[in-house]
């Protein structure tokens, strides 16, 4: 006899976001203790973000990755 009832799927844990081991700013190419990051691999340190703030954001809440165009949050929502 064929079993027609679907078997329950095993529960999966949500994927954890992994922090990079080292941050190297894509703008100044220096190792930093912290960088704003995009999943495409772009990283920008706080100093470079402050210098380029006028071109990276228009509302102060999100920034746009110059490499892939993704809109990323600052975490202040």
CSV table of C-alpha atoms in Angstrom, one decimal:
chain,number,residue,atom,x,y,z
A,1,UNK,CA,0.0,0.0,0.0
A,2,UNK,CA,1.3,3.5,-0.9
A,3,UNK,CA,1.5,6.1,1.9
A,4,UNK,CA,-0.1,9.3,0.5
A,5,UNK,CA,0.3,11.4,3.6
A,6,UNK,CA,3.1,13.9,3.4
A,7,UNK,CA,5.8,13.4,6.0
A,8,UNK,CA,6.5,16.5,8.2
A,9,UNK,CA,9.7,18.4,7.2
A,10,UNK,CA,12.4,18.5,9.9
A,11,UNK,CA,12.6,21.8,11.7
A,12,UNK,CA,15.5,24.0,10.5
A,13,UNK,CA,17.2,26.7,12.5
A,14,UNK,CA,17.3,30.1,11.0
A,15,UNK,CA,20.7,31.0,9.5
A,16,UNK,CA,23.0,32.9,11.7
A,17,UNK,CA,24.6,36.0,10.4
A,18,UNK,CA,28.4,35.6,10.6
A,19,UNK,CA,30.5,38.5,11.4
A,20,UNK,CA,33.7,38.8,9.2
A,21,UNK,CA,36.9,37.9,11.0
A,22,UNK,CA,38.5,41.1,9.8
A,23,UNK,CA,37.1,44.3,8.4
A,24,UNK,CA,39.0,45.9,5.5
A,25,UNK,CA,37.4,49.1,4.3
A,26,UNK,CA,36.8,49.0,0.5
A,27,UNK,CA,37.3,52.7,0.3
A,28,UNK,CA,40.6,53.3,2.3
A,29,UNK,CA,41.9,49.7,2.2
A,30,UNK,CA,42.8,49.7,5.9
A,31,UNK,CA,41.9,47.1,8.5
A,32,UNK,CA,39.3,48.5,10.8
A,33,UNK,CA,37.7,47.4,14.1
A,34,UNK,CA,34.2,47.9,12.4
A,35,UNK,CA,32.8,48.4,8.9
A,36,UNK,CA,29.4,48.8,7.5
A,37,UNK,CA,29.0,45.7,5.3
A,38,UNK,CA,26.9,44.5,2.4
A,39,UNK,CA,26.3,40.9,1.5
A,40,UNK,CA,28.0,41.5,-1.9
A,41,UNK,CA,31.3,42.0,0.0
A,42,UNK,CA,31.5,45.8,0.1
A,43,UNK,CA,32.8,47.2,3.4
A,44,UNK,CA,33.1,50.8,4.5
A,45,UNK,CA,34.5,52.1,7.8
A,46,UNK,CA,32.8,54.8,9.9
A,47,UNK,CA,35.3,57.5,8.8
A,48,UNK,CA,34.9,56.9,5.1
A,49,UNK,CA,31.1,56.6,5.6
A,50,UNK,CA,31.1,60.0,7.3
A,51,UNK,CA,33.2,61.5,4.4
A,52,UNK,CA,30.9,60.0,1.8
A,53,UNK,CA,27.6,60.3,3.7
A,54,UNK,CA,26.2,62.8,1.2
A,55,UNK,CA,26.4,60.2,-1.6
A,56,UNK,CA,25.6,57.1,0.3
A,57,UNK,CA,22.3,58.1,1.9
A,58,UNK,CA,19.4,60.5,1.3
A,59,UNK,CA,17.5,60.0,4.5
A,60,UNK,CA,20.1,59.1,7.2
A,61,UNK,CA,18.3,55.8,7.9
A,62,UNK,CA,19.6,53.7,5.0
A,63,UNK,CA,22.6,53.6,2.8
A,64,UNK,CA,23.0,52.4,-0.7
A,65,UNK,CA,25.9,50.0,-1.6
A,66,UNK,CA,27.9,51.6,-4.5
A,67,UNK,CA,28.9,48.1,-5.8
A,68,UNK,CA,25.5,46.3,-6.1
A,69,UNK,CA,22.9,49.0,-5.3
A,70,UNK,CA,21.4,47.2,-2.3
A,71,UNK,CA,19.7,49.4,0.2
A,72,UNK,CA,21.1,48.6,3.7
A,73,UNK,CA,20.0,49.9,7.1
A,74,UNK,CA,22.1,51.7,9.7
A,75,UNK,CA,20.3,49.8,12.4
A,76,UNK,CA,18.7,53.0,13.7
A,77,UNK,CA,15.1,52.2,12.6
